[in-house]
């Protein structure tokens, strides 16, 4: 493993107080309305909030973009400028590769608005995220004893990760049927054309398409919990790989027959954050973070995944993960809202 220096950008999610409390515990007690007011009116600057250690060595840092999900999405031009300023901070602190976490990728068009930078390499993390979600989805389909159905719905299918996951699942007939759901029908039609005869496919622009799905994969860029109890089939499994999440814990109260699995979580046992955290315990990371680390630790230079990942990029991240298998970089044991998911086999890398 080479000496490395990378930065990964994060931002507070939909509810700001809990995430600010990860930086300093007393901040979790500040009323939400005060955060909202401050973030809309104050010119807050990005800052380094934590160091990253892997295998006992400091290899990177976490840079906070101090604006919530809605603040980034509701003012995308200013949101993009805020992300660019955070990349400036990362570059000044010596990062060679910068990863875009959560909606920092969305507001920069998957990092495409940063393509002109030559001082750092940028990746949106979507290639390894697609690889991990594909592996998780296949394992969940295989781990449903007595439930042979393999009908899969991908919500956010026209997006960067959603399109790649849909093509991966269709490539070797891993599913019986694909329901592709997103807001843009033209993009869905183009995706369905690419998939072609490899898997029976339908498209739709609303969540009624979830009603027949055995497995629902959530991959949208939304600040809200979108999926409601009435959307889901009896006994459905939901793989929620969104940040901010598109599911809420009360969904399980209304539908105890449904299983919700945290998607896109990677095991890196020696991973430690110093000075703050990003809402996951030591040893676990989001797949977009893991992609950034993989590139940095293996000596990648320049940009990697900007915009939509190619299947070749997905395969490349899987190869990098295999090269660093002694450090982990495999799907983490399944959890639901951060708690171990009883009765589900630990996932293994593809």
PDB file of C-alpha atoms in Angstrom, residues 65-206:
ATOM      1  CA  UNK A  65     -19.380  21.242   3.270  1.00  0.00           C
ATOM      2  CA  UNK A  66     -21.458  22.941   6.009  1.00  0.00           C
ATOM      3  CA  UNK A  67     -24.801  22.979   4.189  1.00  0.00           C
ATOM      4  CA  UNK A  68     -27.690  20.524   4.468  1.00  0.00           C
ATOM      5  CA  UNK A  69     -29.199  18.403   1.728  1.00  0.00           C
ATOM      6  CA  UNK A  70     -32.067  20.787   0.984  1.00  0.00           C
ATOM      7  CA  UNK A  71     -29.773  23.825   0.980  1.00  0.00           C
ATOM      8  CA  UNK A  72     -27.619  22.196  -1.693  1.00  0.00           C
ATOM      9  CA  UNK A  73     -30.530  21.021  -3.841  1.00  0.00           C
ATOM     10  CA  UNK A  74     -32.708  24.131  -3.606  1.00  0.00           C
ATOM     11  CA  UNK A  75     -29.898  26.441  -4.773  1.00  0.00           C
ATOM     12  CA  UNK A  76     -27.853  24.217  -7.112  1.00  0.00           C
ATOM     13  CA  UNK A  77     -25.702  27.001  -8.565  1.00  0.00           C
ATOM     14  CA  UNK A  78     -24.607  28.184  -5.131  1.00  0.00           C
ATOM     15  CA  UNK A  79     -24.449  24.564  -3.979  1.00  0.00           C
ATOM     16  CA  UNK A  80     -22.021  23.807  -6.777  1.00  0.00           C
ATOM     17  CA  UNK A  81     -19.876  26.801  -5.791  1.00  0.00           C
ATOM     18  CA  UNK A  82     -19.812  25.554  -2.192  1.00  0.00           C
ATOM     19  CA  UNK A  83     -18.545  22.173  -3.327  1.00  0.00           C
ATOM     20  CA  UNK A  84     -15.876  23.793  -5.498  1.00  0.00           C
ATOM     21  CA  UNK A  85     -14.682  25.760  -2.465  1.00  0.00           C
ATOM     22  CA  UNK A  86     -14.449  22.534  -0.474  1.00  0.00           C
ATOM     23  CA  UNK A  87     -12.285  20.999  -3.211  1.00  0.00           C
ATOM     24  CA  UNK A  88     -10.052  24.076  -2.895  1.00  0.00           C
ATOM     25  CA  UNK A  89      -9.666  23.305   0.816  1.00  0.00           C
ATOM     26  CA  UNK A  90      -8.822  19.672   0.036  1.00  0.00           C
ATOM     27  CA  UNK A  91      -6.217  20.672  -2.531  1.00  0.00           C
ATOM     28  CA  UNK A  92      -4.575  23.157  -0.169  1.00  0.00           C
ATOM     29  CA  UNK A  93      -4.215  20.470   2.480  1.00  0.00           C
ATOM     30  CA  UNK A  94      -2.378  18.155   0.086  1.00  0.00           C
ATOM     31  CA  UNK A  95      -5.074  15.830  -1.234  1.00  0.00           C
ATOM     32  CA  UNK A  96      -4.228  14.125  -4.527  1.00  0.00           C
ATOM     33  CA  UNK A  97      -7.662  12.544  -4.979  1.00  0.00           C
ATOM     34  CA  UNK A  98     -10.973  14.078  -3.845  1.00  0.00           C
ATOM     35  CA  UNK A  99     -14.145  12.023  -3.468  1.00  0.00           C
ATOM     36  CA  UNK A 100     -17.631  13.501  -3.623  1.00  0.00           C
ATOM     37  CA  UNK A 101     -19.964  12.272  -0.905  1.00  0.00           C
ATOM     38  CA  UNK A 102     -23.781  12.249  -1.083  1.00  0.00           C
ATOM     39  CA  UNK A 103     -25.273  15.329  -2.775  1.00  0.00           C
ATOM     40  CA  UNK A 104     -21.916  17.008  -3.414  1.00  0.00           C
ATOM     41  CA  UNK A 105     -21.846  14.681  -6.435  1.00  0.00           C
ATOM     42  CA  UNK A 106     -25.392  15.547  -7.463  1.00  0.00           C
ATOM     43  CA  UNK A 107     -24.973  19.335  -7.509  1.00  0.00           C
ATOM     44  CA  UNK A 108     -21.719  19.062  -9.493  1.00  0.00           C
ATOM     45  CA  UNK A 109     -23.382  16.831 -12.130  1.00  0.00           C
ATOM     46  CA  UNK A 110     -21.534  13.802 -10.905  1.00  0.00           C
ATOM     47  CA  UNK A 111     -18.346  15.835 -10.610  1.00  0.00           C
ATOM     48  CA  UNK A 112     -18.442  16.947 -14.254  1.00  0.00           C
ATOM     49  CA  UNK A 113     -18.275  20.623 -13.231  1.00  0.00           C
ATOM     50  CA  UNK A 114     -14.859  19.849 -11.692  1.00  0.00           C
ATOM     51  CA  UNK A 115     -13.439  18.182 -14.798  1.00  0.00           C
ATOM     52  CA  UNK A 116     -11.275  21.202 -15.647  1.00  0.00           C
ATOM     53  CA  UNK A 117      -9.224  20.947 -12.466  1.00  0.00           C
ATOM     54  CA  UNK A 118      -5.671  19.726 -12.889  1.00  0.00           C
ATOM     55  CA  UNK A 119      -4.445  20.165  -9.311  1.00  0.00           C
ATOM     56  CA  UNK A 120      -6.428  17.194  -7.952  1.00  0.00           C
ATOM     57  CA  UNK A 121      -8.148  14.119  -9.291  1.00  0.00           C
ATOM     58  CA  UNK A 122     -11.892  13.910  -8.613  1.00  0.00           C
ATOM     59  CA  UNK A 123     -14.210  10.920  -8.423  1.00  0.00           C
ATOM     60  CA  UNK A 124     -17.890  10.721  -7.564  1.00  0.00           C
ATOM     61  CA  UNK A 125     -17.600   7.224  -6.088  1.00  0.00           C
ATOM     62  CA  UNK A 126     -20.395   5.870  -8.259  1.00  0.00           C
ATOM     63  CA  UNK A 127     -18.458   3.072  -9.931  1.00  0.00           C
ATOM     64  CA  UNK A 128     -17.633   1.209  -6.696  1.00  0.00           C
ATOM     65  CA  UNK A 129     -21.052   2.083  -5.287  1.00  0.00           C
ATOM     66  CA  UNK A 130     -22.628   0.337  -8.285  1.00  0.00           C
ATOM     67  CA  UNK A 131     -20.330  -2.651  -7.761  1.00  0.00           C
ATOM     68  CA  UNK A 132     -21.204  -2.965  -4.062  1.00  0.00           C
ATOM     69  CA  UNK A 133     -24.965  -2.491  -4.569  1.00  0.00           C
ATOM     70  CA  UNK A 134     -24.958  -5.079  -7.358  1.00  0.00           C
ATOM     71  CA  UNK A 135     -23.211  -7.566  -5.059  1.00  0.00           C
ATOM     72  CA  UNK A 136     -25.604  -6.814  -2.193  1.00  0.00           C
ATOM     73  CA  UNK A 137     -28.659  -7.138  -4.430  1.00  0.00           C
ATOM     74  CA  UNK A 138     -27.578 -10.531  -5.739  1.00  0.00           C
ATOM     75  CA  UNK A 139     -26.892 -11.809  -2.227  1.00  0.00           C
ATOM     76  CA  UNK A 140     -30.275 -10.598  -0.972  1.00  0.00           C
ATOM     77  CA  UNK A 141     -32.029 -12.321  -3.870  1.00  0.00           C
ATOM     78  CA  UNK A 142     -30.178 -15.535  -3.078  1.00  0.00           C
ATOM     79  CA  UNK A 143     -30.885 -15.304   0.670  1.00  0.00           C
ATOM     80  CA  UNK A 144     -34.689 -15.422   0.506  1.00  0.00           C
ATOM     81  CA  UNK A 145     -35.549 -19.032   1.402  1.00  0.00           C
ATOM     82  CA  UNK A 146     -39.000 -20.022   0.245  1.00  0.00           C
ATOM     83  CA  UNK A 147     -39.321 -16.855  -1.836  1.00  0.00           C
ATOM     84  CA  UNK A 148     -38.029 -17.688  -5.312  1.00  0.00           C
ATOM     85  CA  UNK A 149     -39.140 -14.435  -6.950  1.00  0.00           C
ATOM     86  CA  UNK A 150     -36.412 -12.316  -8.486  1.00  0.00           C
ATOM     87  CA  UNK A 151     -38.440  -9.302  -9.608  1.00  0.00           C
ATOM     88  CA  UNK A 152     -36.396  -6.171  -8.958  1.00  0.00           C
ATOM     89  CA  UNK A 153     -37.356  -2.489  -9.031  1.00  0.00           C
ATOM     90  CA  UNK A 154     -34.639   0.166  -9.284  1.00  0.00           C
ATOM     91  CA  UNK A 155     -35.789   3.603  -8.114  1.00  0.00           C
ATOM     92  CA  UNK A 156     -33.557   6.293  -9.548  1.00  0.00           C
ATOM     93  CA  UNK A 157     -32.707   4.029 -12.481  1.00  0.00           C
ATOM     94  CA  UNK A 158     -31.918   6.917 -14.816  1.00  0.00           C
ATOM     95  CA  UNK A 159     -29.277   8.246 -12.428  1.00  0.00           C
ATOM     96  CA  UNK A 160     -25.565   7.599 -12.411  1.00  0.00           C
ATOM     97  CA  UNK A 161     -25.520   4.610 -10.040  1.00  0.00           C
ATOM     98  CA  UNK A 162     -29.026   3.410 -10.893  1.00  0.00           C
ATOM     99  CA  UNK A 163     -28.276   2.998 -14.572  1.00  0.00           C
ATOM    100  CA  UNK A 164     -25.075   1.063 -13.899  1.00  0.00           C
ATOM    101  CA  UNK A 165     -26.741  -1.243 -11.352  1.00  0.00           C
ATOM    102  CA  UNK A 166     -29.619  -1.921 -13.758  1.00  0.00           C
ATOM    103  CA  UNK A 167     -27.204  -2.896 -16.520  1.00  0.00           C
ATOM    104  CA  UNK A 168     -25.151  -5.070 -14.172  1.00  0.00           C
ATOM    105  CA  UNK A 169     -28.218  -6.993 -12.978  1.00  0.00           C
ATOM    106  CA  UNK A 170     -29.424  -7.488 -16.534  1.00  0.00           C
ATOM    107  CA  UNK A 171     -26.043  -8.514 -17.931  1.00  0.00           C
ATOM    108  CA  UNK A 172     -26.261 -12.182 -16.909  1.00  0.00           C
ATOM    109  CA  UNK A 173     -30.002 -12.594 -16.383  1.00  0.00           C
ATOM    110  CA  UNK A 174     -29.620 -12.326 -12.593  1.00  0.00           C
ATOM    111  CA  UNK A 175     -33.253 -11.142 -12.308  1.00  0.00           C
ATOM    112  CA  UNK A 176     -36.610 -12.324 -13.641  1.00  0.00           C
ATOM    113  CA  UNK A 177     -37.867  -8.798 -14.306  1.00  0.00           C
ATOM    114  CA  UNK A 178     -36.613  -5.239 -13.949  1.00  0.00           C
ATOM    115  CA  UNK A 179     -38.857  -2.265 -13.165  1.00  0.00           C
ATOM    116  CA  UNK A 180     -36.944   0.920 -13.956  1.00  0.00           C
ATOM    117  CA  UNK A 181     -38.363   3.947 -12.131  1.00  0.00           C
ATOM    118  CA  UNK A 182     -37.273   7.591 -12.384  1.00  0.00           C
ATOM    119  CA  UNK A 183     -38.644  11.029 -13.247  1.00  0.00           C
ATOM    120  CA  UNK A 184     -37.254  11.157 -16.794  1.00  0.00           C
ATOM    121  CA  UNK A 185     -39.079   8.857 -19.194  1.00  0.00           C
ATOM    122  CA  UNK A 186     -36.698   9.567 -22.124  1.00  0.00           C
ATOM    123  CA  UNK A 187     -33.722   8.504 -20.023  1.00  0.00           C
ATOM    124  CA  UNK A 188     -35.566   5.408 -18.863  1.00  0.00           C
ATOM    125  CA  UNK A 189     -36.392   4.512 -22.446  1.00  0.00           C
ATOM    126  CA  UNK A 190     -32.735   4.884 -23.421  1.00  0.00           C
ATOM    127  CA  UNK A 191     -31.685   2.650 -20.509  1.00  0.00           C
ATOM    128  CA  UNK A 192     -34.284   0.022 -21.426  1.00  0.00           C
ATOM    129  CA  UNK A 193     -32.950   0.062 -25.005  1.00  0.00           C
ATOM    130  CA  UNK A 194     -29.405  -0.552 -23.719  1.00  0.00           C
ATOM    131  CA  UNK A 195     -30.579  -3.456 -21.609  1.00  0.00           C
ATOM    132  CA  UNK A 196     -32.496  -4.843 -24.581  1.00  0.00           C
ATOM    133  CA  UNK A 197     -33.486  -8.516 -24.456  1.00  0.00           C
ATOM    134  CA  UNK A 198     -31.170  -9.429 -21.588  1.00  0.00           C
ATOM    135  CA  UNK A 199     -33.952  -9.016 -19.013  1.00  0.00           C
ATOM    136  CA  UNK A 200     -37.726  -8.374 -19.242  1.00  0.00           C
ATOM    137  CA  UNK A 201     -38.040  -4.692 -18.436  1.00  0.00           C
ATOM    138  CA  UNK A 202     -40.759  -2.132 -17.769  1.00  0.00           C
ATOM    139  CA  UNK A 203     -40.362   1.572 -17.067  1.00  0.00           C
ATOM    140  CA  UNK A 204     -42.369   4.045 -14.981  1.00  0.00           C
ATOM    141  CA  UNK A 205     -42.205   7.490 -13.463  1.00  0.00           C
ATOM    142  CA  UNK A 206     -43.955   6.835 -10.133  1.00  0.00           C
TER     143      UNK A 206
END
